[in-house]
PDB file of C-alpha atoms and ligand atoms in Angstrom:
ATOM      1  CA  UNK A   1       0.000   0.000   0.000  1.00 91.00           C
ATOM      2  CA  UNK A   2       1.513   3.320  -1.080  1.00 95.00           C
ATOM      3  CA  UNK A   3       0.326   5.886   1.463  1.00 97.00           C
ATOM      4  CA  UNK A   4       3.245   7.981   2.664  1.00 98.00           C
ATOM      5  CA  UNK A   5       4.910   9.863  -0.134  1.00 98.00           C
ATOM      6  CA  UNK A   6       8.065  11.956  -0.070  1.00 98.00           C
ATOM      7  CA  UNK A   7       8.071  14.742  -2.656  1.00 99.00           C
ATOM      8  CA  UNK A   8      11.546  16.121  -3.343  1.00 99.00           C
ATOM      9  CA  UNK A   9      12.485  19.213  -5.310  1.00 98.00           C
ATOM     10  CA  UNK A  10      15.988  20.080  -6.408  1.00 98.00           C
ATOM     11  CA  UNK A  11      18.012  23.257  -6.891  1.00 98.00           C
ATOM     12  CA  UNK A  12      16.474  26.589  -7.879  1.00 97.00           C
ATOM     13  CA  UNK A  13      12.922  25.309  -7.589  1.00 97.00           C
ATOM     14  CA  UNK A  14      12.622  27.521  -4.487  1.00 97.00           C
ATOM     15  CA  UNK A  15      12.687  30.397  -6.992  1.00 95.00           C
ATOM     16  CA  UNK A  16       9.592  29.297  -8.895  1.00 96.00           C
ATOM     17  CA  UNK A  17       7.202  32.161  -9.482  1.00 92.00           C
ATOM     18  CA  UNK A  18      10.031  34.585 -10.148  1.00 90.00           C
ATOM     19  CA  UNK A  19      12.233  32.316 -12.279  1.00 83.00           C
ATOM     20  CA  UNK A  20      11.769  32.069 -16.058  1.00 87.00           C
ATOM     21  CA  UNK A  21       7.977  32.182 -15.733  1.00 88.00           C
ATOM     22  CA  UNK A  22       7.594  31.571 -19.478  1.00 87.00           C
ATOM     23  CA  UNK A  23       9.139  28.118 -18.947  1.00 90.00           C
ATOM     24  CA  UNK A  24       8.120  27.202 -15.408  1.00 92.00           C
ATOM     25  CA  UNK A  25       4.835  29.062 -14.891  1.00 86.00           C
ATOM     26  CA  UNK A  26       3.889  31.705 -12.351  1.00 89.00           C
ATOM     27  CA  UNK A  27       3.129  29.455  -9.380  1.00 93.00           C
ATOM     28  CA  UNK A  28       5.543  29.431  -6.472  1.00 96.00           C
ATOM     29  CA  UNK A  29       6.799  26.176  -4.945  1.00 98.00           C
ATOM     30  CA  UNK A  30       4.526  26.923  -1.955  1.00 98.00           C
ATOM     31  CA  UNK A  31       1.562  27.051  -4.381  1.00 97.00           C
ATOM     32  CA  UNK A  32       2.583  23.661  -5.799  1.00 98.00           C
ATOM     33  CA  UNK A  33       2.918  22.260  -2.280  1.00 98.00           C
ATOM     34  CA  UNK A  34      -0.616  23.439  -1.433  1.00 98.00           C
ATOM     35  CA  UNK A  35      -1.932  21.835  -4.629  1.00 98.00           C
ATOM     36  CA  UNK A  36      -0.169  18.561  -3.718  1.00 98.00           C
ATOM     37  CA  UNK A  37      -1.585  18.675  -0.171  1.00 98.00           C
ATOM     38  CA  UNK A  38      -5.108  19.053  -1.552  1.00 98.00           C
ATOM     39  CA  UNK A  39      -4.651  16.263  -4.085  1.00 98.00           C
ATOM     40  CA  UNK A  40      -2.995  13.853  -1.668  1.00 98.00           C
ATOM     41  CA  UNK A  41      -5.749  14.510   0.902  1.00 98.00           C
ATOM     42  CA  UNK A  42      -8.366  13.539  -1.679  1.00 98.00           C
ATOM     43  CA  UNK A  43      -6.370  10.419  -2.561  1.00 98.00           C
ATOM     44  CA  UNK A  44      -5.944   9.391   1.093  1.00 97.00           C
ATOM     45  CA  UNK A  45      -2.178   9.924   0.859  1.00 98.00           C
ATOM     46  CA  UNK A  46       0.148  11.691   3.289  1.00 98.00           C
ATOM     47  CA  UNK A  47       2.930  13.793   1.809  1.00 98.00           C
ATOM     48  CA  UNK A  48       6.128  15.401   2.978  1.00 98.00           C
ATOM     49  CA  UNK A  49       7.122  18.109   0.490  1.00 98.00           C
ATOM     50  CA  UNK A  50      10.738  19.344   0.530  1.00 98.00           C
ATOM     51  CA  UNK A  51      13.206  21.372  -1.520  1.00 98.00           C
ATOM     52  CA  UNK A  52      16.971  21.631  -1.365  1.00 98.00           C
ATOM     53  CA  UNK A  53      19.666  23.284  -3.418  1.00 98.00           C
ATOM     54  CA  UNK A  54      22.157  20.758  -2.088  1.00 98.00           C
ATOM     55  CA  UNK A  55      22.806  17.419  -3.770  1.00 98.00           C
ATOM     56  CA  UNK A  56      24.068  15.919  -0.490  1.00 98.00           C
ATOM     57  CA  UNK A  57      20.932  16.922   1.396  1.00 98.00           C
ATOM     58  CA  UNK A  58      18.747  15.337  -1.290  1.00 98.00           C
ATOM     59  CA  UNK A  59      20.843  12.145  -1.053  1.00 98.00           C
ATOM     60  CA  UNK A  60      20.460  12.139   2.769  1.00 98.00           C
ATOM     61  CA  UNK A  61      16.692  12.611   2.504  1.00 98.00           C
ATOM     62  CA  UNK A  62      16.447   9.734  -0.004  1.00 98.00           C
ATOM     63  CA  UNK A  63      18.469   7.438   2.283  1.00 98.00           C
ATOM     64  CA  UNK A  64      16.328   8.442   5.290  1.00 98.00           C
ATOM     65  CA  UNK A  65      13.145   7.659   3.344  1.00 98.00           C
ATOM     66  CA  UNK A  66      13.705   3.943   3.816  1.00 96.00           C
ATOM     67  CA  UNK A  67      11.155   2.631   6.312  1.00 96.00           C
ATOM     68  CA  UNK A  68       9.397   6.016   6.524  1.00 98.00           C
ATOM     69  CA  UNK A  69       7.918   6.485   3.052  1.00 98.00           C
ATOM     70  CA  UNK A  70       6.316   4.164   0.512  1.00 98.00           C
ATOM     71  CA  UNK A  71       7.276   6.104  -2.627  1.00 98.00           C
ATOM     72  CA  UNK A  72       9.187   9.144  -3.838  1.00 98.00           C
ATOM     73  CA  UNK A  73       8.116  11.796  -6.331  1.00 98.00           C
ATOM     74  CA  UNK A  74      11.158  13.787  -7.365  1.00 98.00           C
ATOM     75  CA  UNK A  75      11.862  16.806  -9.510  1.00 98.00           C
ATOM     76  CA  UNK A  76      15.661  16.714  -9.298  1.00 98.00           C
ATOM     77  CA  UNK A  77      15.896  19.931 -11.381  1.00 98.00           C
ATOM     78  CA  UNK A  78      19.422  20.377 -12.807  1.00 98.00           C
ATOM     79  CA  UNK A  79      20.682  17.323 -10.874  1.00 98.00           C
ATOM     80  CA  UNK A  80      18.529  15.217 -13.217  1.00 98.00           C
ATOM     81  CA  UNK A  81      21.186  15.656 -15.855  1.00 98.00           C
ATOM     82  CA  UNK A  82      24.281  15.290 -13.669  1.00 98.00           C
ATOM     83  CA  UNK A  83      23.737  13.334 -10.473  1.00 98.00           C
ATOM     84  CA  UNK A  84      24.944   9.765 -10.277  1.00 98.00           C
ATOM     85  CA  UNK A  85      24.724  10.233  -6.475  1.00 98.00           C
ATOM     86  CA  UNK A  86      20.945  10.779  -6.593  1.00 98.00           C
ATOM     87  CA  UNK A  87      20.602   7.902  -9.070  1.00 98.00           C
ATOM     88  CA  UNK A  88      22.554   5.606  -6.709  1.00 98.00           C
ATOM     89  CA  UNK A  89      20.594   6.701  -3.614  1.00 98.00           C
ATOM     90  CA  UNK A  90      17.251   6.067  -5.323  1.00 98.00           C
ATOM     91  CA  UNK A  91      18.500   2.693  -6.504  1.00 98.00           C
ATOM     92  CA  UNK A  92      19.710   1.835  -3.000  1.00 98.00           C
ATOM     93  CA  UNK A  93      16.390   2.473  -1.247  1.00 98.00           C
ATOM     94  CA  UNK A  94      14.406   0.636  -3.940  1.00 97.00           C
ATOM     95  CA  UNK A  95      11.237   2.662  -3.391  1.00 98.00           C
ATOM     96  CA  UNK A  96       8.910   3.355  -6.320  1.00 98.00           C
ATOM     97  CA  UNK A  97      10.003   6.644  -7.914  1.00 98.00           C
ATOM     98  CA  UNK A  98       8.175   9.016 -10.236  1.00 98.00           C
ATOM     99  CA  UNK A  99      10.269  11.714 -11.909  1.00 98.00           C
ATOM    100  CA  UNK A 100       8.530  15.021 -12.584  1.00 98.00           C
ATOM    101  CA  UNK A 101       9.603  18.068 -14.575  1.00 98.00           C
ATOM    102  CA  UNK A 102       7.555  21.202 -15.070  1.00 98.00           C
ATOM    103  CA  UNK A 103       9.007  21.841 -18.511  1.00 97.00           C
ATOM    104  CA  UNK A 104       9.358  19.473 -21.442  1.00 98.00           C
ATOM    105  CA  UNK A 105      13.088  18.770 -21.098  1.00 98.00           C
ATOM    106  CA  UNK A 106      13.190  17.165 -24.584  1.00 98.00           C
ATOM    107  CA  UNK A 107      12.118  20.410 -26.248  1.00 97.00           C
ATOM    108  CA  UNK A 108      14.933  22.353 -24.591  1.00 97.00           C
ATOM    109  CA  UNK A 109      18.756  22.465 -24.724  1.00 95.00           C
ATOM    110  CA  UNK A 110      20.380  19.132 -25.566  1.00 97.00           C
ATOM    111  CA  UNK A 111      22.077  18.949 -22.125  1.00 96.00           C
ATOM    112  CA  UNK A 112      18.585  18.524 -20.642  1.00 97.00           C
ATOM    113  CA  UNK A 113      17.692  15.561 -22.865  1.00 98.00           C
ATOM    114  CA  UNK A 114      19.322  12.937 -20.678  1.00 98.00           C
ATOM    115  CA  UNK A 115      18.246  11.927 -17.186  1.00 98.00           C
ATOM    116  CA  UNK A 116      20.137   9.841 -14.642  1.00 98.00           C
ATOM    117  CA  UNK A 117      16.808   9.271 -12.892  1.00 98.00           C
ATOM    118  CA  UNK A 118      14.478   7.991 -15.609  1.00 98.00           C
ATOM    119  CA  UNK A 119      16.230   4.608 -15.909  1.00 97.00           C
ATOM    120  CA  UNK A 120      15.338   3.778 -12.309  1.00 97.00           C
ATOM    121  CA  UNK A 121      11.945   5.542 -12.189  1.00 98.00           C
ATOM    122  CA  UNK A 122       8.573   3.877 -12.665  1.00 98.00           C
ATOM    123  CA  UNK A 123       7.874   6.703 -15.054  1.00 98.00           C
ATOM    124  CA  UNK A 124       8.620  10.270 -15.975  1.00 98.00           C
ATOM    125  CA  UNK A 125       6.129  13.120 -16.378  1.00 98.00           C
ATOM    126  CA  UNK A 126       7.382  16.267 -18.059  1.00 98.00           C
ATOM    127  CA  UNK A 127       6.089  19.304 -19.861  1.00 97.00           C
ATOM    128  CA  UNK A 128       2.738  19.560 -18.094  1.00 97.00           C
ATOM    129  CA  UNK A 129       3.736  22.179 -15.532  1.00 96.00           C
ATOM    130  CA  UNK A 130       2.494  21.760 -11.963  1.00 97.00           C
ATOM    131  CA  UNK A 131      -0.140  19.261 -13.166  1.00 97.00           C
ATOM    132  CA  UNK A 132       2.699  16.745 -13.400  1.00 98.00           C
ATOM    133  CA  UNK A 133       2.856  16.564  -9.592  1.00 98.00           C
ATOM    134  CA  UNK A 134      -0.889  15.856  -9.387  1.00 98.00           C
ATOM    135  CA  UNK A 135      -0.619  13.166 -12.056  1.00 98.00           C
ATOM    136  CA  UNK A 136       2.257  11.546 -10.159  1.00 98.00           C
ATOM    137  CA  UNK A 137       0.141  11.408  -6.969  1.00 98.00           C
ATOM    138  CA  UNK A 138      -2.758   9.915  -8.953  1.00 98.00           C
ATOM    139  CA  UNK A 139      -0.460   7.347 -10.557  1.00 98.00           C
ATOM    140  CA  UNK A 140       0.724   6.202  -7.110  1.00 98.00           C
ATOM    141  CA  UNK A 141      -2.909   6.050  -5.915  1.00 98.00           C
ATOM    142  CA  UNK A 142      -3.778   3.864  -8.928  1.00 96.00           C
ATOM    143  CA  UNK A 143      -1.030   1.418  -7.989  1.00 94.00           C
ATOM    144  CA  UNK A 144      -2.972   0.632  -4.797  1.00 90.00           C
ATOM    145  CA  UNK A 145      -6.027  -0.508  -6.755  1.00 82.00           C
TER     146      UNK A 145
HETATM  147  C1  DQA B   1      13.295  21.117 -14.428  1.00 93.15           C
HETATM  148  C2  DQA B   1      14.082  20.944 -15.736  1.00 93.15           C
HETATM  149  C3  DQA B   1      15.576  20.982 -15.474  1.00 93.15           C
HETATM  150  O1  DQA B   1      16.286  20.822 -16.701  1.00 93.15           O
HETATM  151  C4  DQA B   1      15.980  22.294 -14.862  1.00 93.15           C
HETATM  152  O2  DQA B   1      17.349  22.306 -14.552  1.00 93.15           O
HETATM  153  C5  DQA B   1      15.155  22.675 -13.689  1.00 93.15           C
HETATM  154  C6  DQA B   1      13.729  22.363 -13.678  1.00 93.15           C
HETATM  155  C7  DQA B   1      11.778  21.226 -14.677  1.00 93.15           C
HETATM  156  O3  DQA B   1      11.025  21.067 -13.709  1.00 93.15           O
HETATM  157  O4  DQA B   1      11.348  21.501 -15.792  1.00 93.15           O
HETATM  158  O5  DQA B   1      15.636  23.315 -12.768  1.00 93.15           O
HETATM  159  O6  DQA B   1      13.517  19.968 -13.626  1.00 93.15           O
END
């Protein structure tokens, strides 16, 4: 039963709302957190929503998730394209993972076309803005059925 979900956000996502709004939308990360709280409540899920600019902190949070959470939704931001450490941590805890990106990374610069996360994720949702987070919560709810 997937009930407790850790939602992780990587570097610069704390600047949403004032950062490249044409790409990322005008909602702040706090707005997205509120949306996730509403959605998870409806789905009977409990969430812990976090953001860090530090790769090491994200790795620590992933390691600590073992035994406390049933799944991880992660927008690793720029670390998507660089972090073997986050890849390894997610692989180590073996929790179901859904990767989310606000923007369609495949329509953007070529350095954003590869992800170290997608090969160990159940699935990836990108290009749908904040809706991607809601869809990820719904996908995890569906897995319980
Ligand atoms: C992002 C896409 C990444 O390439 C970028 O570095 C981000 C945000 C997204 O949500 O679209 O910071 O993960």
